[in-house]
């Protein structure tokens, strides 16, 4: 679609009932990711309704159909008159959903899509995400190396769009931070030995590993090459509990990043109140915030139509106040952490800034968040990680 609904004025055209849809696209080993997002959406809708709903009417969460492919789910939600849709999880499923929903002028807010290329996906301004793009981790990876005293780094990356893109961003961030990149080496499936030899000969102070399914093999090769775990920094794609799958103490002292911040115990308790069987909270905070932001956008527009929601999501996240539909140009008050708090601020006539369970959001005109939060994990001698800190990058996408 042409145009950019994110920054265009929209005429009210809703029917008075705000309907939220949810695309759950996880199957097989990843199916556990559906439950936290569903619980988060239910929690958000409950709390919105407890605070009065939309214009005095309850917000509806439409039925979910995780057994269908994402395109079929998107089509069903259009037929169900969804005003906004949350999802999908997998970046590879975004295009099909965006194509269907943008034609229906229905915004799609993903809590988990991280592919950098999605910043420019043709959506007519109807695509947003509360998760940071992959490349947002680059300056944080470099900062972890610098904070540990490194003056030089080597970059070991798995070939492919993810590894190549993040590797290039890391090299650029290192230059900006005054660190020297001693070596950059890529590897394919099962072929990390040669790349590790290149990294070892460079003798850098730190090694940044950027990989996904090839991470374990690369880490084993790093261990075989005698590179200490404390010198290794892992991208979010390489993060895992490795335990006995690697040699003894192979990762002792290594650090890794995970997008987002760990949900507070209070937020987790509220989720368990929705689903007492919940075992994981992955993407729950981001899904919850996506629903709250959509409801706040509808409240600001005083209209539940998808076009009105898309036109006000930037403003309620305080991405670019005053330059989007409905902005007053004044600086927002202190961030409001709940739907009810934000509604109270809105009623007072001030520009609001919702910072929720996942932290600051601030959408830009690409629908990306402009501040990305990461949890830092440090590995113990058992090759398993423990959360040890939080870092924030200033931009979510390049």
XYZ file of C-alpha atoms in Angstrom:
398
model
C 0.000 0.000 0.000
C 1.093 3.568 -0.619
C 1.146 6.282 2.013
C 2.003 6.009 5.693
C -0.965 5.626 8.030
C 1.395 6.165 10.979
C 1.641 9.895 10.238
C -1.581 10.659 8.373
C -4.697 12.195 9.874
C -7.591 9.734 10.011
C -11.311 10.394 10.066
C -13.308 8.459 12.662
C -14.907 5.381 11.108
C -15.143 2.765 13.873
C -18.263 1.010 15.081
C -17.722 1.730 18.774
C -16.308 -1.663 19.798
C -12.545 -2.147 19.928
C -11.697 -5.682 18.766
C -8.228 -7.135 19.277
C -6.955 -10.119 17.293
C -3.966 -12.349 18.044
C -1.886 -14.373 15.583
C -0.213 -17.341 17.299
C 2.159 -18.857 14.742
C 4.318 -21.119 16.911
C 4.285 -24.875 16.316
C 6.333 -27.913 17.272
C 9.200 -27.163 19.669
C 8.257 -23.472 19.704
C 4.582 -23.964 20.528
C 5.249 -23.056 24.177
C 5.607 -19.429 23.013
C 1.873 -19.200 22.267
C 0.762 -19.417 25.903
C 2.569 -16.345 27.309
C 1.393 -14.125 24.458
C -2.208 -15.293 24.846
C -2.085 -14.773 28.613
C -0.596 -11.306 28.115
C -3.290 -10.284 25.628
C -6.022 -11.559 27.962
C -4.456 -9.699 30.892
C -4.229 -6.445 28.936
C -7.848 -6.662 27.769
C -9.007 -7.458 31.321
C -7.174 -4.479 32.772
C -8.401 -2.149 30.033
C -11.963 -3.266 30.689
C -11.490 -2.930 34.444
C -10.528 0.696 33.763
C -13.675 1.347 31.724
C -12.893 -0.226 28.348
C -13.054 1.846 25.180
C -15.579 4.701 25.388
C -17.431 2.831 28.110
C -17.739 -0.415 26.155
C -15.744 -3.619 26.777
C -12.806 -4.366 24.511
C -13.163 -7.742 22.762
C -10.356 -10.269 22.336
C -11.255 -12.327 19.291
C -10.906 -16.152 19.304
C -7.430 -17.474 18.488
C -6.749 -20.194 15.920
C -3.110 -21.303 16.361
C -3.680 -24.390 14.231
C -4.016 -22.277 11.092
C -1.134 -20.738 9.155
C -0.537 -17.024 9.853
C -2.130 -15.862 6.593
C -5.288 -17.848 7.331
C -5.378 -16.456 10.862
C -5.012 -12.913 9.510
C -7.836 -13.470 7.038
C -10.080 -14.874 9.770
C -9.371 -11.848 11.965
C -10.278 -9.470 9.138
C -13.559 -11.350 8.774
C -14.001 -11.080 12.541
C -13.720 -7.268 12.227
C -10.468 -6.956 14.178
C -9.409 -3.331 14.635
C -5.839 -4.256 15.571
C -3.917 -7.541 15.494
C -1.014 -8.638 17.713
C 1.629 -10.983 16.261
C 3.176 -12.954 14.672
C 6.212 -14.313 16.552
C 8.368 -15.424 13.611
C 9.710 -12.658 11.374
C 9.338 -14.931 8.352
C 5.556 -14.909 8.852
C 5.217 -11.123 8.991
C 4.967 -10.456 5.251
C 1.931 -12.675 4.686
C 0.072 -11.189 7.641
C 1.006 -7.616 6.738
C -0.204 -8.064 3.165
C -3.671 -9.172 4.277
C -4.111 -6.817 7.224
C -2.757 -3.661 5.601
C -5.221 -4.068 2.743
C -7.965 -4.122 5.374
C -6.410 -1.062 7.066
C -5.821 -3.086 10.197
C -2.624 -2.376 12.139
C -0.396 -5.318 13.027
C 1.817 -4.975 16.121
C 4.346 -7.780 16.551
C 5.757 -8.477 20.013
C 8.609 -10.583 18.649
C 9.634 -9.778 15.037
C 13.315 -8.783 14.952
C 14.398 -8.978 11.300
C 16.040 -5.679 10.347
C 14.513 -5.833 6.862
C 11.010 -5.476 8.274
C 11.676 -1.787 8.973
C 10.989 -1.149 5.296
C 8.269 -3.739 4.639
C 5.498 -2.251 2.442
C 2.569 -1.927 4.828
C 1.119 1.507 4.162
C 2.063 2.369 7.742
C 0.062 -0.437 9.375
C 2.992 -2.480 10.734
C 4.601 -1.869 14.141
C 6.638 -3.950 16.557
C 7.337 -3.711 20.264
C 10.470 -5.863 19.852
C 13.808 -4.427 18.773
C 15.313 -5.202 15.367
C 18.270 -7.606 15.362
C 20.825 -4.877 14.638
C 19.834 -2.945 17.781
C 22.015 -5.287 19.826
C 25.217 -4.255 18.027
C 26.167 -1.229 20.171
C 25.315 -3.169 23.334
C 27.536 -6.095 22.340
C 30.365 -3.621 21.747
C 29.658 -1.848 25.032
C 29.937 -5.153 26.926
C 33.378 -5.674 25.417
C 34.480 -2.116 26.168
C 33.201 -2.221 29.745
C 35.330 -5.331 30.328
C 38.435 -3.422 29.215
C 38.711 -4.655 25.628
C 40.512 -2.400 23.161
C 40.250 -4.890 20.289
C 37.517 -7.325 19.266
C 37.100 -10.117 16.761
C 33.712 -10.865 15.218
C 32.797 -14.492 14.523
C 29.509 -14.785 12.671
C 27.335 -17.388 11.014
C 26.782 -16.628 7.330
C 23.264 -15.519 6.452
C 21.079 -12.440 6.720
C 21.127 -12.438 10.528
C 24.837 -13.030 11.019
C 25.976 -10.796 8.190
C 23.686 -7.934 9.167
C 24.530 -7.918 12.868
C 28.233 -8.436 12.140
C 28.331 -5.342 9.942
C 26.484 -3.353 12.597
C 28.922 -4.538 15.301
C 31.919 -3.451 13.224
C 30.363 -0.025 12.695
C 29.517 0.310 16.396
C 33.045 -0.727 17.384
C 34.519 1.982 15.190
C 32.211 4.567 16.739
C 33.184 3.373 20.235
C 36.911 3.575 19.474
C 37.537 -0.182 19.457
C 39.625 -1.899 16.809
C 38.155 -4.866 14.923
C 41.108 -7.244 14.725
C 39.324 -9.857 12.598
C 35.944 -10.699 11.115
C 35.305 -14.311 10.134
C 32.178 -15.993 8.825
C 31.273 -19.671 8.872
C 28.686 -21.974 7.362
C 27.017 -25.120 8.750
C 29.585 -27.305 10.495
C 32.429 -25.141 9.227
C 33.397 -22.962 12.173
C 36.919 -24.409 12.683
C 38.576 -22.292 9.984
C 36.807 -19.126 11.104
C 37.801 -19.777 14.723
C 41.435 -20.225 13.639
C 41.293 -16.776 12.048
C 39.843 -15.292 15.220
C 42.418 -17.040 17.416
C 45.354 -15.736 15.384
C 44.013 -12.177 15.684
C 44.457 -12.416 19.486
C 41.772 -9.815 20.207
C 40.758 -8.912 23.737
C 37.186 -10.136 23.160
C 35.334 -12.349 20.676
C 31.761 -11.513 19.726
C 29.842 -14.533 18.423
C 26.833 -13.809 16.211
C 24.950 -16.975 15.357
C 21.758 -18.936 15.764
C 21.602 -22.666 15.009
C 25.367 -22.785 14.422
C 26.229 -21.300 17.814
C 26.910 -24.542 19.686
C 29.351 -25.798 17.061
C 31.183 -22.462 17.010
C 31.406 -22.393 20.813
C 32.833 -25.908 20.830
C 35.483 -24.822 18.327
C 36.306 -21.746 20.420
C 36.774 -24.017 23.430
C 38.982 -26.360 21.397
C 41.077 -23.357 20.364
C 41.663 -22.438 23.988
C 39.691 -19.208 23.903
C 38.430 -18.621 27.427
C 34.758 -18.207 28.098
C 35.360 -14.853 29.765
C 36.533 -13.435 26.419
C 33.326 -14.480 24.621
C 30.220 -12.339 24.142
C 27.161 -13.990 22.589
C 24.486 -12.358 20.467
C 20.851 -12.956 21.394
C 20.599 -15.646 18.709
C 23.391 -17.646 20.358
C 21.893 -17.442 23.849
C 20.962 -20.843 25.331
C 21.445 -23.079 28.335
C 24.320 -25.213 27.047
C 25.202 -27.188 30.175
C 26.900 -30.494 29.399
C 26.558 -29.970 25.654
C 29.862 -28.054 25.831
C 33.138 -28.921 27.519
C 33.624 -28.294 31.216
C 33.709 -24.554 32.017
C 33.766 -23.698 28.301
C 31.589 -20.651 28.877
C 32.599 -19.682 32.417
C 32.456 -15.884 32.487
C 30.994 -15.486 28.980
C 28.194 -12.958 28.576
C 25.117 -12.923 26.370
C 22.235 -10.645 25.473
C 18.495 -11.327 25.433
C 16.050 -8.737 24.037
C 13.816 -7.006 26.555
C 13.948 -6.970 30.308
C 12.801 -9.709 32.620
C 9.161 -9.078 33.550
C 8.699 -7.933 37.123
C 7.482 -10.457 39.674
C 4.253 -8.448 39.972
C 3.642 -8.691 36.225
C 4.372 -12.422 36.289
C 1.919 -12.857 39.159
C -0.759 -11.060 37.128
C -0.066 -13.369 34.186
C -0.396 -16.412 36.439
C -3.727 -15.040 37.551
C -4.821 -15.406 33.910
C -3.095 -18.745 33.252
C -1.947 -20.613 36.401
C -0.235 -23.241 34.214
C 2.095 -20.713 32.539
C 5.701 -21.937 32.469
C 7.352 -19.281 30.307
C 6.977 -15.501 29.873
C 8.777 -15.015 26.545
C 7.329 -12.040 24.625
C 4.561 -11.649 27.214
C 5.574 -8.107 28.190
C 5.861 -7.054 24.553
C 2.461 -8.559 23.687
C 0.836 -6.925 26.715
C 2.268 -3.529 25.785
C 1.109 -3.926 22.176
C -2.510 -4.319 23.327
C -2.292 -1.436 25.812
C -0.767 0.877 23.201
C -3.485 0.012 20.681
C -6.182 0.806 23.246
C -4.486 4.088 24.154
C -4.249 5.014 20.470
C -7.963 4.315 20.077
C -8.672 6.410 23.179
C -6.614 9.320 21.864
C -8.439 9.155 18.531
C -11.786 8.598 20.256
C -12.266 5.996 17.537
C -11.647 2.244 17.309
C -11.011 1.998 13.562
C -7.673 0.539 12.516
C -6.674 3.632 10.582
C -7.206 5.814 13.666
C -5.173 3.416 15.814
C -2.280 3.419 13.330
C -2.338 7.227 13.203
C -1.967 7.556 16.981
C 0.390 4.767 18.047
C 3.462 6.981 17.665
C 1.918 9.749 19.736
C 0.844 7.599 22.703
C 4.296 5.976 22.818
C 5.825 9.485 22.694
C 7.850 8.599 19.645
C 7.595 11.976 17.907
C 5.071 14.068 19.832
C 3.697 16.987 17.909
C 4.615 15.696 14.463
C 1.892 13.101 14.155
C -1.862 13.163 14.034
C -3.271 14.557 17.247
C 0.048 15.722 18.742
C 0.059 19.031 20.588
C 3.770 19.632 20.255
C 4.270 19.826 24.037
C 6.682 17.589 25.877
C 4.908 14.618 27.496
C 4.577 14.341 31.231
C 6.518 11.686 33.124
C 5.961 8.271 31.526
C 2.703 6.596 32.524
C 3.140 2.888 33.352
C -0.467 1.671 33.127
C -3.485 2.087 30.892
C -5.421 3.745 33.688
C -2.604 6.224 34.440
C -2.266 7.124 30.777
C -6.013 7.637 30.377
C -5.964 9.973 33.377
C -3.160 11.982 31.802
C -4.943 12.070 28.478
C -8.091 13.349 30.188
C -6.013 16.191 31.612
C -5.052 17.247 28.111
C -1.347 16.353 28.196
C 0.610 14.305 25.681
C 1.263 10.886 27.184
C 4.258 8.565 27.083
C 3.381 4.936 27.818
C 6.339 2.968 29.179
C 5.025 -0.433 30.127
C 6.034 -3.945 31.079
C 8.697 -4.156 28.350
C 10.193 -0.718 29.066
C 10.327 2.417 26.867
C 8.876 2.007 23.373
C 8.653 5.298 21.412
C 7.691 4.186 17.894
C 9.342 5.922 14.940
C 7.841 6.489 11.493
C 8.919 2.972 10.439
C 6.924 1.437 13.300
C 10.149 0.472 15.106
C 10.860 1.170 18.759
C 13.580 3.752 19.249
C 15.023 2.519 22.525
C 15.898 -1.166 22.862
C 16.368 -2.823 26.242
C 18.418 -5.997 26.695
C 18.996 -8.282 29.646
C 22.637 -9.290 30.143
C 23.343 -12.866 31.201
C 26.637 -14.237 32.539
C 27.525 -17.912 32.228
C 28.724 -19.963 35.158
C 31.078 -22.917 35.241
C 28.138 -25.178 34.392
C 27.739 -23.389 31.014
C 24.339 -22.059 32.030
C 23.368 -18.368 32.180
C 22.174 -16.123 34.998
C 20.730 -12.636 34.525
C 23.249 -10.054 35.752
C 22.149 -6.708 34.358
C 20.210 -4.585 31.881
C 21.536 -2.460 29.013
C 19.737 -0.069 26.677
C 20.531 0.902 23.087
C 19.406 4.242 21.749
C 18.031 2.988 18.452
C 16.037 -0.115 17.705
C 16.932 -0.384 14.058
C 19.406 0.946 11.600
